Coordinates of C-alpha atoms and ligand atoms in Angstrom, one line a residue:
X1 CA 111.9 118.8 123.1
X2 CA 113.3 120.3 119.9
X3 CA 111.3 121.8 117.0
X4 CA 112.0 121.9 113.7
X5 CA 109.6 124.1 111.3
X6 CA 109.6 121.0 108.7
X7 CA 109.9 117.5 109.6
X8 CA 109.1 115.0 106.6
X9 CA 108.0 111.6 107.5
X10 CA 110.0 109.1 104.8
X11 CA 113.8 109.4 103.1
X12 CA 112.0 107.5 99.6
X13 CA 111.4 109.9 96.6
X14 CA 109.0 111.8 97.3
X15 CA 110.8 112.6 101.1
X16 CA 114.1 113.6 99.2
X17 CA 112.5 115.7 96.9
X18 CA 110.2 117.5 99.2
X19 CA 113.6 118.3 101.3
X20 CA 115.7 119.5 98.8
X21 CA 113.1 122.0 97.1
X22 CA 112.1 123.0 100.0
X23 CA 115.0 123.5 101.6
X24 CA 116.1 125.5 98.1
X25 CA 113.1 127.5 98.5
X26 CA 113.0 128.4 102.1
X27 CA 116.8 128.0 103.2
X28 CA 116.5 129.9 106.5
X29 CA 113.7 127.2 107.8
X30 CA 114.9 124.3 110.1
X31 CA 114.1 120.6 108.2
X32 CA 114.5 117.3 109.8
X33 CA 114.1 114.1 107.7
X34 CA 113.4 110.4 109.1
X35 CA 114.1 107.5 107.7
X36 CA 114.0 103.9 109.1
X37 CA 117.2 102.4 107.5
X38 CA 120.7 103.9 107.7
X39 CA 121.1 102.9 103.6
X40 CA 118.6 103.7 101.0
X41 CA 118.0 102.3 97.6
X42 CA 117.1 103.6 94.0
X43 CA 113.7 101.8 94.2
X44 CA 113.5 101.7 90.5
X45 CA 117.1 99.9 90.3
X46 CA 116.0 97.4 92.6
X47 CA 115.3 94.4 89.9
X48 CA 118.0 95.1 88.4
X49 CA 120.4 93.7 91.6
X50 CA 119.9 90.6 90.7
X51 CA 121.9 90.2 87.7
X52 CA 123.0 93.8 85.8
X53 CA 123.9 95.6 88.8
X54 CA 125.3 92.7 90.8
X55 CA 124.2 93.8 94.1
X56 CA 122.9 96.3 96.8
X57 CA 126.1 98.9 96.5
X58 CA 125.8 100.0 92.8
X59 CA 122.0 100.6 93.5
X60 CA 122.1 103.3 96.4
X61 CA 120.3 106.7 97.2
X62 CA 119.8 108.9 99.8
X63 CA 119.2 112.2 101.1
X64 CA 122.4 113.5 101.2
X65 CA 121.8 116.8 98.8
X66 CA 119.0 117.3 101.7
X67 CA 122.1 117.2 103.8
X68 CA 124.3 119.5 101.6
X69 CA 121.6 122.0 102.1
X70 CA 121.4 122.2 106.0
X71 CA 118.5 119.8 106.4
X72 CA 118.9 117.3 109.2
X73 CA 118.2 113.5 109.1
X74 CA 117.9 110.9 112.0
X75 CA 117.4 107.2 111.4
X76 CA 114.8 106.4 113.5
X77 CA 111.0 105.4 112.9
X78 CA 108.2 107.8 113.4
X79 CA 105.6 105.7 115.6
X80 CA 103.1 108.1 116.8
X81 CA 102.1 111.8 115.4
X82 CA 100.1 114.5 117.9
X83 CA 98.4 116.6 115.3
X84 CA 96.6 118.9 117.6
X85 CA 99.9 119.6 120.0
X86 CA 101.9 119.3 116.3
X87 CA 104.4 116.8 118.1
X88 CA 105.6 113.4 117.2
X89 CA 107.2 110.6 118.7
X90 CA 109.6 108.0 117.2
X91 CA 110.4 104.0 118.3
X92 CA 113.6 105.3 119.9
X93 CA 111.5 107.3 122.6
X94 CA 112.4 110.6 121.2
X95 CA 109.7 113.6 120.6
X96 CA 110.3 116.3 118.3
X97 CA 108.0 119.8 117.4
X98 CA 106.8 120.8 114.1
X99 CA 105.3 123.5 112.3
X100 CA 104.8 121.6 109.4
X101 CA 104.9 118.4 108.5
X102 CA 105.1 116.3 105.3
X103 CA 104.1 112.4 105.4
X104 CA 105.8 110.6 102.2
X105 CA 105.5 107.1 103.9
X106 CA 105.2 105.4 100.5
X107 CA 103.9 102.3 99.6
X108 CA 104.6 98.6 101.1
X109 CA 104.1 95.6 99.6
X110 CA 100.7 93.7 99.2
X111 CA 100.9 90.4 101.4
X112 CA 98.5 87.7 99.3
X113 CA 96.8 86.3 102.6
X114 CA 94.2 84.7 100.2
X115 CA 96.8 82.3 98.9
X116 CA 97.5 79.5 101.6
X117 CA 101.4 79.4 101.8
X118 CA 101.8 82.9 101.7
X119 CA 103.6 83.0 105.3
X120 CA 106.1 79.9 104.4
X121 CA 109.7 80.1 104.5
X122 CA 111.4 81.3 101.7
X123 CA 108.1 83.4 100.3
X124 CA 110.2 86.9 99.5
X125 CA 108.7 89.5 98.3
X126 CA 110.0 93.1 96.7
X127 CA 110.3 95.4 99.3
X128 CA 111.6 98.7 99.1
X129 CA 114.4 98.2 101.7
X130 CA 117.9 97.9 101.5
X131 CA 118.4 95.5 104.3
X132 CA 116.0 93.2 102.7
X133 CA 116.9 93.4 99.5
X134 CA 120.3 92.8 100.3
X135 CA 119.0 89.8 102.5
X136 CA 117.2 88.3 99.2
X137 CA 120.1 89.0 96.8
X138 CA 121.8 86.7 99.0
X139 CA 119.4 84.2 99.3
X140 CA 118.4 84.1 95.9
X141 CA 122.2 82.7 95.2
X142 CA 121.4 80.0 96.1
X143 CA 118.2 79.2 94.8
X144 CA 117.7 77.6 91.9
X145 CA 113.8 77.1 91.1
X146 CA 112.1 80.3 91.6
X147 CA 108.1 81.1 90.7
X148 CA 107.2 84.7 90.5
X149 CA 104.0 85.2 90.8
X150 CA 102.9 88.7 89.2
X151 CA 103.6 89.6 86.2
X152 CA 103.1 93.7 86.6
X153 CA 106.2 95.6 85.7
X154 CA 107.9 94.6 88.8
X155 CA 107.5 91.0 88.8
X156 CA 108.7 91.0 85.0
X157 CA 111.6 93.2 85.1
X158 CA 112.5 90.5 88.4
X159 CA 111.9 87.9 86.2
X160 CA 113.6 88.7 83.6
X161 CA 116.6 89.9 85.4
X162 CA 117.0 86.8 88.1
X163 CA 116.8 84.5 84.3
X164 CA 119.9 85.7 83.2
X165 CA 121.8 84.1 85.8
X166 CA 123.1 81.1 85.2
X167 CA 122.1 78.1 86.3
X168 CA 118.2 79.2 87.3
X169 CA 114.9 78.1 86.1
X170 CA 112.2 80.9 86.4
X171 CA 108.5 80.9 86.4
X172 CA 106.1 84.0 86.1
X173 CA 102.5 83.2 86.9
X174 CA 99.9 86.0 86.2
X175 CA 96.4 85.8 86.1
X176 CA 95.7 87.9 83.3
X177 CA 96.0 87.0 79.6
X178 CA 99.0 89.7 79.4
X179 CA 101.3 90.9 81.6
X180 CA 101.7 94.8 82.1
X181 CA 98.1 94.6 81.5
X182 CA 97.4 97.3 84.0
X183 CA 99.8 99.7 82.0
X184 CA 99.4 99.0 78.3
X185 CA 96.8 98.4 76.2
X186 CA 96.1 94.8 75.3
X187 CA 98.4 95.1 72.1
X188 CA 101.3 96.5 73.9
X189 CA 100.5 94.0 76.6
X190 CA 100.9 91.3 74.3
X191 CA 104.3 92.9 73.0
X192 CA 105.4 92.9 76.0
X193 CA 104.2 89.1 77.3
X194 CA 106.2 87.9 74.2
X195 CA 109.6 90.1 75.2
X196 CA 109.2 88.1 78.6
X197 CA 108.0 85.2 76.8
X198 CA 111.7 85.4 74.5
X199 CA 114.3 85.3 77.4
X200 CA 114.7 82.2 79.7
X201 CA 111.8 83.0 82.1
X202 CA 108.9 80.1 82.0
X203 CA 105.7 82.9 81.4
X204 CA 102.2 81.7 82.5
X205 CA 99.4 83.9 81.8
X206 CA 95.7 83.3 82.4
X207 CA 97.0 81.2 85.2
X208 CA 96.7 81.2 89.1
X209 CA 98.7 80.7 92.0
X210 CA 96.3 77.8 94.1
X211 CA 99.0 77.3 96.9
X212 CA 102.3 77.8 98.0
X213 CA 103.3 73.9 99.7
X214 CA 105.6 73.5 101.8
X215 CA 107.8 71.1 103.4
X216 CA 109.0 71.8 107.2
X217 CA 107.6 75.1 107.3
X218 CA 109.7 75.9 103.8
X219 CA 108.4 76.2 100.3
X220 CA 108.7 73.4 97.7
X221 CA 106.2 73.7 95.1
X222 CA 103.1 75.9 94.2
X223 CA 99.9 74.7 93.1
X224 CA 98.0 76.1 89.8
X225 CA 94.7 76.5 88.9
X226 CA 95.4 74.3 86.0
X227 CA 95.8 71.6 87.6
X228 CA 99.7 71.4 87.7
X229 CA 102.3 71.9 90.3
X230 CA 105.5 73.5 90.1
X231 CA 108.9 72.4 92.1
X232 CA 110.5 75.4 93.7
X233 CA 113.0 76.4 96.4
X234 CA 111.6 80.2 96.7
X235 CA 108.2 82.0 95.5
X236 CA 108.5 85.9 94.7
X237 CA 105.2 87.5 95.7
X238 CA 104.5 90.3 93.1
X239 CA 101.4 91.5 93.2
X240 CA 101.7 94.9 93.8
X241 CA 101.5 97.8 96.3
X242 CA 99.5 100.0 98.6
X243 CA 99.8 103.2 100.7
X244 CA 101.6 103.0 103.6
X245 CA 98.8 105.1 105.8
X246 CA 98.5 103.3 109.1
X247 CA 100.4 105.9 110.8
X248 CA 98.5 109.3 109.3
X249 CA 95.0 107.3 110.1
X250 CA 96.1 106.7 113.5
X251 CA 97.0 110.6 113.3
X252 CA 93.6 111.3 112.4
X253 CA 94.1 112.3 108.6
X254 CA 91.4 111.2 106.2
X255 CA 92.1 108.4 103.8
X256 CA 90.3 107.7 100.8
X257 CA 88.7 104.3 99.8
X258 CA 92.3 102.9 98.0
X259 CA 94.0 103.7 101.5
X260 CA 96.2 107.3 100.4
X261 CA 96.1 110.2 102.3
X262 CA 93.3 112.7 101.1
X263 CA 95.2 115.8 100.1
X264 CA 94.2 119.0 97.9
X265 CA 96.3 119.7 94.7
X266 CA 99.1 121.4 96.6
X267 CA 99.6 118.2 98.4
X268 CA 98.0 119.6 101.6
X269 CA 95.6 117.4 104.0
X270 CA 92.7 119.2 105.6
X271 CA 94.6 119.2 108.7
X272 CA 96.2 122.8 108.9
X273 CA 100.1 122.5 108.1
X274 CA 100.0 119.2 107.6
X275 CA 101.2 117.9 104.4
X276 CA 101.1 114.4 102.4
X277 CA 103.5 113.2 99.4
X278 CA 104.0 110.4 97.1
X279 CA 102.8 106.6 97.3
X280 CA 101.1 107.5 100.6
X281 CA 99.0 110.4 99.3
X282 CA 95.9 110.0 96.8
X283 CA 96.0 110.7 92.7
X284 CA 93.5 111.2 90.9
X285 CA 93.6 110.7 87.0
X286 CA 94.5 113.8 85.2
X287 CA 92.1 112.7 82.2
X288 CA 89.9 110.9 84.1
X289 CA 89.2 113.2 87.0
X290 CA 88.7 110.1 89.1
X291 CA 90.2 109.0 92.1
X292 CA 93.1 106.3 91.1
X293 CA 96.2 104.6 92.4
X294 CA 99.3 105.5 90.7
X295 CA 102.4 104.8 92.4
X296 CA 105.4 105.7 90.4
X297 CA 108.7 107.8 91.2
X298 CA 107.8 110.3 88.4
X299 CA 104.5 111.0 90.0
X300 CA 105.8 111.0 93.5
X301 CA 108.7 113.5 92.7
X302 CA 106.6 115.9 90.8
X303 CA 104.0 115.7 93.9
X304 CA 107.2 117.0 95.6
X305 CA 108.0 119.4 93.8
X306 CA 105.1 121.2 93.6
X307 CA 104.7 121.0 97.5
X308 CA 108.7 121.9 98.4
X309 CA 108.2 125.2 96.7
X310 CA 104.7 125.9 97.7
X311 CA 105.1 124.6 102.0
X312 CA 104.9 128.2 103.1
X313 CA 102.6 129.6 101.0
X314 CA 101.8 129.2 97.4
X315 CA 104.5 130.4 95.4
X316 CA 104.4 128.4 92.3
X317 CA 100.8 127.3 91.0
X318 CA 100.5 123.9 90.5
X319 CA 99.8 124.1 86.5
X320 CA 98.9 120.5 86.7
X321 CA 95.4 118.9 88.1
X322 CA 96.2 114.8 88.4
X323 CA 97.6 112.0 87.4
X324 CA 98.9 111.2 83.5
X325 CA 100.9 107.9 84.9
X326 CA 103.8 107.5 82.7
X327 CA 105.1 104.2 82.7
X328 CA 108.9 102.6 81.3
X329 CA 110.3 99.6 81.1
X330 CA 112.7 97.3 79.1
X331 CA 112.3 93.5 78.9
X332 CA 114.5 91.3 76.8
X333 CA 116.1 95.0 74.9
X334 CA 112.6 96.0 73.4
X335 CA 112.1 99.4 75.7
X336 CA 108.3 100.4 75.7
X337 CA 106.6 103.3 77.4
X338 CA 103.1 104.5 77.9
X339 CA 101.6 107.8 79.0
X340 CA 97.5 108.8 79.4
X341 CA 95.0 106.6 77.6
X342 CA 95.3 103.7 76.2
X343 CA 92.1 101.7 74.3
X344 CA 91.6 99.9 77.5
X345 CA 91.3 102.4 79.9
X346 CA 89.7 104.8 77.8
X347 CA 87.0 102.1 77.3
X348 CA 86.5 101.7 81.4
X349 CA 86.6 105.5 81.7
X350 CA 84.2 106.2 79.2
X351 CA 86.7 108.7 76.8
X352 CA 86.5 108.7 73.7
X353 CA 89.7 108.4 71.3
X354 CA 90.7 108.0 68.1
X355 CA 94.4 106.3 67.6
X356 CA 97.0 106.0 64.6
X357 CA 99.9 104.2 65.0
X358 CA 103.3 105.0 63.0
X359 CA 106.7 103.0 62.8
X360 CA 110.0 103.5 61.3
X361 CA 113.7 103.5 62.8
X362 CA 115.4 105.7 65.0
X363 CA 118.1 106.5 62.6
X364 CA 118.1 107.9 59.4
X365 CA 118.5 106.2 56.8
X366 CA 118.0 102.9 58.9
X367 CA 121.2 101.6 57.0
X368 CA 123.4 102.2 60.4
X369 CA 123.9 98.9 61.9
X370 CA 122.8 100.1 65.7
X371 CA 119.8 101.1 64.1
X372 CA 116.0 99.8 65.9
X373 CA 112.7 100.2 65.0
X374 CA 110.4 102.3 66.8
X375 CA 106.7 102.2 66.6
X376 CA 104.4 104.5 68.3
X377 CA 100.1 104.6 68.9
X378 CA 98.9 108.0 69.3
X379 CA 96.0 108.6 71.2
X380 CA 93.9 111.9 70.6
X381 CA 90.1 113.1 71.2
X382 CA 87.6 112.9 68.5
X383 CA 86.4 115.8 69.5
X384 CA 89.1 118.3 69.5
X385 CA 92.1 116.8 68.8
X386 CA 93.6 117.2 71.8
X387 CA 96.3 114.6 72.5
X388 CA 95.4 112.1 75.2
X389 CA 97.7 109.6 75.2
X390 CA 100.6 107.5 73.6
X391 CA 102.7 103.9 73.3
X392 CA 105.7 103.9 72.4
X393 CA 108.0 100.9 71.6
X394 CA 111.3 99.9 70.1
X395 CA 114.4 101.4 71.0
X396 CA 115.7 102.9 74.3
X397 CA 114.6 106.6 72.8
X398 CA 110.8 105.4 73.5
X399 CA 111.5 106.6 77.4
X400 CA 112.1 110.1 76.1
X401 CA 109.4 110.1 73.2
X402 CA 106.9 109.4 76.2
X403 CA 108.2 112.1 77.8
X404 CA 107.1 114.5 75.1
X405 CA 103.9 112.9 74.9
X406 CA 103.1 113.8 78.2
X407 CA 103.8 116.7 78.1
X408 CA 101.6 117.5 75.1
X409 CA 99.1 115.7 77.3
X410 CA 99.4 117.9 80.2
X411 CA 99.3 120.9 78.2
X412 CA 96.7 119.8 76.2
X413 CA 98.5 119.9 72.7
X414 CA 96.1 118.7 69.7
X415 CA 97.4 116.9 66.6
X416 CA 96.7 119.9 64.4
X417 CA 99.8 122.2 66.8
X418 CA 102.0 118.9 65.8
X419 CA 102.1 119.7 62.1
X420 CA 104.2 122.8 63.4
X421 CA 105.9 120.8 65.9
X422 CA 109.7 121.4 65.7
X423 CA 111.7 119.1 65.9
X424 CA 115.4 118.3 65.9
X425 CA 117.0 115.4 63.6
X426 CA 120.4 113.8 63.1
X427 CA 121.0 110.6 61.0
X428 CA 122.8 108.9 64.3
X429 CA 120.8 110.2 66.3
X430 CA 116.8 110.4 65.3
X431 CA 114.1 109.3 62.7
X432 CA 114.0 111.3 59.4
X433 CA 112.5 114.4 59.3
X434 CA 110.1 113.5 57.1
X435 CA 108.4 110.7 58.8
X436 CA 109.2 111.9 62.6
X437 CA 106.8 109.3 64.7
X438 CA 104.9 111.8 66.4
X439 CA 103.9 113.8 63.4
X440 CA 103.2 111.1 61.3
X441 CA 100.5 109.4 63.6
X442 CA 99.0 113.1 64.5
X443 CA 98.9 113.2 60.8
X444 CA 97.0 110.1 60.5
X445 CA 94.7 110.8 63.1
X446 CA 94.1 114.4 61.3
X447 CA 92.8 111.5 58.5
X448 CA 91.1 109.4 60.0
X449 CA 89.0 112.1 61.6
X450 CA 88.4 113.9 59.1
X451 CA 86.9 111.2 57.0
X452 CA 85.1 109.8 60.1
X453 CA 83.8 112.0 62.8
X454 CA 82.7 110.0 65.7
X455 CA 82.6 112.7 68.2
Ligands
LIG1 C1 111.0 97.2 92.1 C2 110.4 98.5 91.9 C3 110.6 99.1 90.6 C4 110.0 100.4 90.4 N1 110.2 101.0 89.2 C5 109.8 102.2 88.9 C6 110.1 102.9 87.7 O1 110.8 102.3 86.8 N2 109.6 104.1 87.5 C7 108.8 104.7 88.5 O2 108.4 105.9 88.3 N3 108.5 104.1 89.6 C8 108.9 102.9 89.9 N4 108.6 102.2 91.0 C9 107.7 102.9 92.0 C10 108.5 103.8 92.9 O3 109.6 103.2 93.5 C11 107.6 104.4 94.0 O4 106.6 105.1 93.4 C12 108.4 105.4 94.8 O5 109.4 104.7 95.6 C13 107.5 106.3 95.7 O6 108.3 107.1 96.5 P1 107.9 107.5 97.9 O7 109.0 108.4 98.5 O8 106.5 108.1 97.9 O9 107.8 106.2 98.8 P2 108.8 105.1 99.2 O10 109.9 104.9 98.1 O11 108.0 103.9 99.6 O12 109.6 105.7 100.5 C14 108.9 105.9 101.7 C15 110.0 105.9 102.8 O13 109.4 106.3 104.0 C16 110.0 105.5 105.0 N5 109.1 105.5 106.1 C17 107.8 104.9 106.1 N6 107.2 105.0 107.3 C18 108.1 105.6 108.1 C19 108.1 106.0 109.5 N7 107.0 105.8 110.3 N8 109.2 106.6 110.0 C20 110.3 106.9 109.2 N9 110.4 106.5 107.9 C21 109.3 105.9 107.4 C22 110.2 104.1 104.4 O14 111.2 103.4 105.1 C23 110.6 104.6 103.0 O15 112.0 104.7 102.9 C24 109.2 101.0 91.3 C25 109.0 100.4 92.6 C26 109.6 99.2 92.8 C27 109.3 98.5 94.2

């Protein structure tokens, strides 16, 4: 049997990342890498196949800088882990040693049993897999109805990319009033309904999925709650995503109540040397202190991060203590980003805020004809001023502004440091120095507060 010192479970994200930091960090140890498929994909690129990048091959990722650095990596599936002996066993009959070991299984996708249908022909769904993915690509060709029910960021971003082909009639089904409800606040939510609502795609909110009905075993129509049925020749189940666990509770590892691996803040089980990383492993909410399910590539690679440098000891202090959840997207050209609180979630978590919202264009002046607005809502305590979340919205520079934002969140920057905040500015390139977004709304909030204390 052959032992490696680091074996990571899982060639998504979080896997690569862990390999190539820690590989960086302790060169001389021996790392192997599994991964079920022999081609990965850029999970975030994945709606995108379907119309802008035409295809599985422009969409690829793997752990080849894992490689570059002496790590090792066999395409086989991990079907059994001996904790106590520290072995592990994989479908191909192989068994491999460990000293340490890393699970960053992921996520996999939520199967809606509740909905009667769900196991027809022609129900897809979006899995992280290449050979899948590719599979549907293909399929989807030659489909011409097509309901996506979901209308979270993945079913939208699917939606909106599958209606730009020609030729297709699409239909997103969400239960909610708004889509991206779970991400924005209801304002941004409704923003970003109407982006979906603008391009080809058929958007039904407030609405359920009854049925999927089938002819011969294969989808033709779904029922609604409303009443109405919708003709279709394929259904797109997008409701979302949990850990991918069964293999660390068969293991022995704890699991919380949402199904992710129970790990401290250096990413480390209570198992000794065993370790657990990305969608598979728990977050809890950095403002929030609660236990919460965030599964995002940002989250997962900074997870990784901190554990790659920190697997043989703790070299690097985690400076972070949970989850701020930073989320991007762009639907129909309007980019929109948020990071921390928003007024819904504050609401349900019982934080206080106080919010100013500021717009103006991301040029200066806004003459230039490639010129977009951009609007952000600045989210800060009452009570100290401490900046606790943002939205952003308008052009493409919103997935960097959010990027700032939480960072001021995670090092709990107030809006009284912002008036010093300092800042770069070019006419092509940025808002005017004079009204930069981000100082403007601290500035308002600095008003607002001042005139109306409600801590
Ligand atoms: C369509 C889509 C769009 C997204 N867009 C964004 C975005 O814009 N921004 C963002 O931050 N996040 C986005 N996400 C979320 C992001 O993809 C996930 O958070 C990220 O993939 C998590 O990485 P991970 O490595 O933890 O898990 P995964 O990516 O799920 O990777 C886990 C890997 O482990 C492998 N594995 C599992 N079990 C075994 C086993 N027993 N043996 C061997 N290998 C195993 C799996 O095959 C898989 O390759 C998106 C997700 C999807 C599906």
């Amino acid at each position: 049997m052959k032992k490696y010192d680091v074996i990571i479970i899982g060639a998504g994200p979080a896997g690569i990342i862990t390999g190539t930091t820690a590989k960086k960090a302790y060169p001389g140890k021996t790392m192997l890498m599994f991964k079920e498929e022999e081609k990965g994909l850029v999970p975030c690129g994945i709606p995108y196949i379907f119309h802008s990048l035409n295809g599985v091959e422009q969409n690829m990722m793997g752990p080849k800088p894992f490689i570059d650095l002496g790590g090792e990596v066999l395409t086989d599936r991990v079907v059994n882990v001996d904790v106590k002996n520290s072995t592990l066993q994989t479908v191909s009959g192989q068994e491999f040693g460990f000293d340490k070991l890393v699970f960053a299984t992921g996520s996999k996708v939520m199967v809606p049993e509740f909905i009667p249908g769900y196991n027809l022909q022609n129900v897809f769904y979006i899995k992280k897999s290449y050979n899948y993915i590719n599979h549907l690509f293909e399929e989807l060709k030659t489909k011409k109805d097509i309901v996506i029910i979901g209308g979270g960021f993945i079913g939208a971003e699917v939606a909106e990319q599958l209606a730009l082909n020609p030729g297709k009639n699409i239909t997103l089904v969400e239960s909610e009033e708004f889509c991206f409800s779970k991400a924005f606040s209801r304002d941004l939510s409704a923003i970003a309904t109407k982006a979906l609502s603008d391009t080809k795609v058929k958007v039904l909110t407030s609405t359920r999925v009854e049925k999927v009905i089938g002819e011969n075993g294969i989808v033709s129509s779904v029922a609604l709650n409303t009443g109405e049925i919708i003709s279709c020749d394929a259904v797109i189940m997008a409701i979302g995503y949990r850990p991918n666990s069964e293999l660390a509770k068969k293991a022995g590892l704890e699991l919380n109540k949402r199904g992710a691996i129970k790990v401290d803040n250096y990413e480390r089980t209570e198992i000794q040397n065993i370790c657990a990383v990305g969608d598979c492993s728990q977050t809890t909410g950095f403002l929030t202190g609660r236990s919460d399910t965030v599964l995002l590539a940002s989250t997962a690679t900074a997870e990784a991060r901190v554990l790659g440098h920190n697997l043989f000891g703790v070299k690097i202090r985690k400076t972070f203590n949970g989850t701020i959840a930073v989320f991007s997207t762009e639907i129909n050209g309007l980019a929109m980003a948020a990071a921390g609180v928003n007024e819904s979630n504050a609401a349900a978590a019982n934080i206080k805020i106080v919010s100013a919202m500021f717009s103006d264009f991301d040029t200066h002046p806004a003459a230039f004809k490639d010129t977009s607005a951009l609007t952000l809502k600045l989210y800060a305590s009452p009570c100290d001023g401490s900046i606790l979340g943002g939205e952003v919205w308008g052009s493409k520079t919103a997935g960097e502004i959010i990027n700032t934002i939480s960072l001021a969140i995670q090092k709990g920057v107030s809006v009284f440091e912002l008036i010093s905040f300092q800042i770069g500015s070019h006419p092509l390139l940025t808002s005017a120095p004079t009204k930069t977004i981000l100082i403007k709304a601290a500035e308002k909030i600095i008003d607002i507060n001042e005139n109306n204390k409600s801590c």
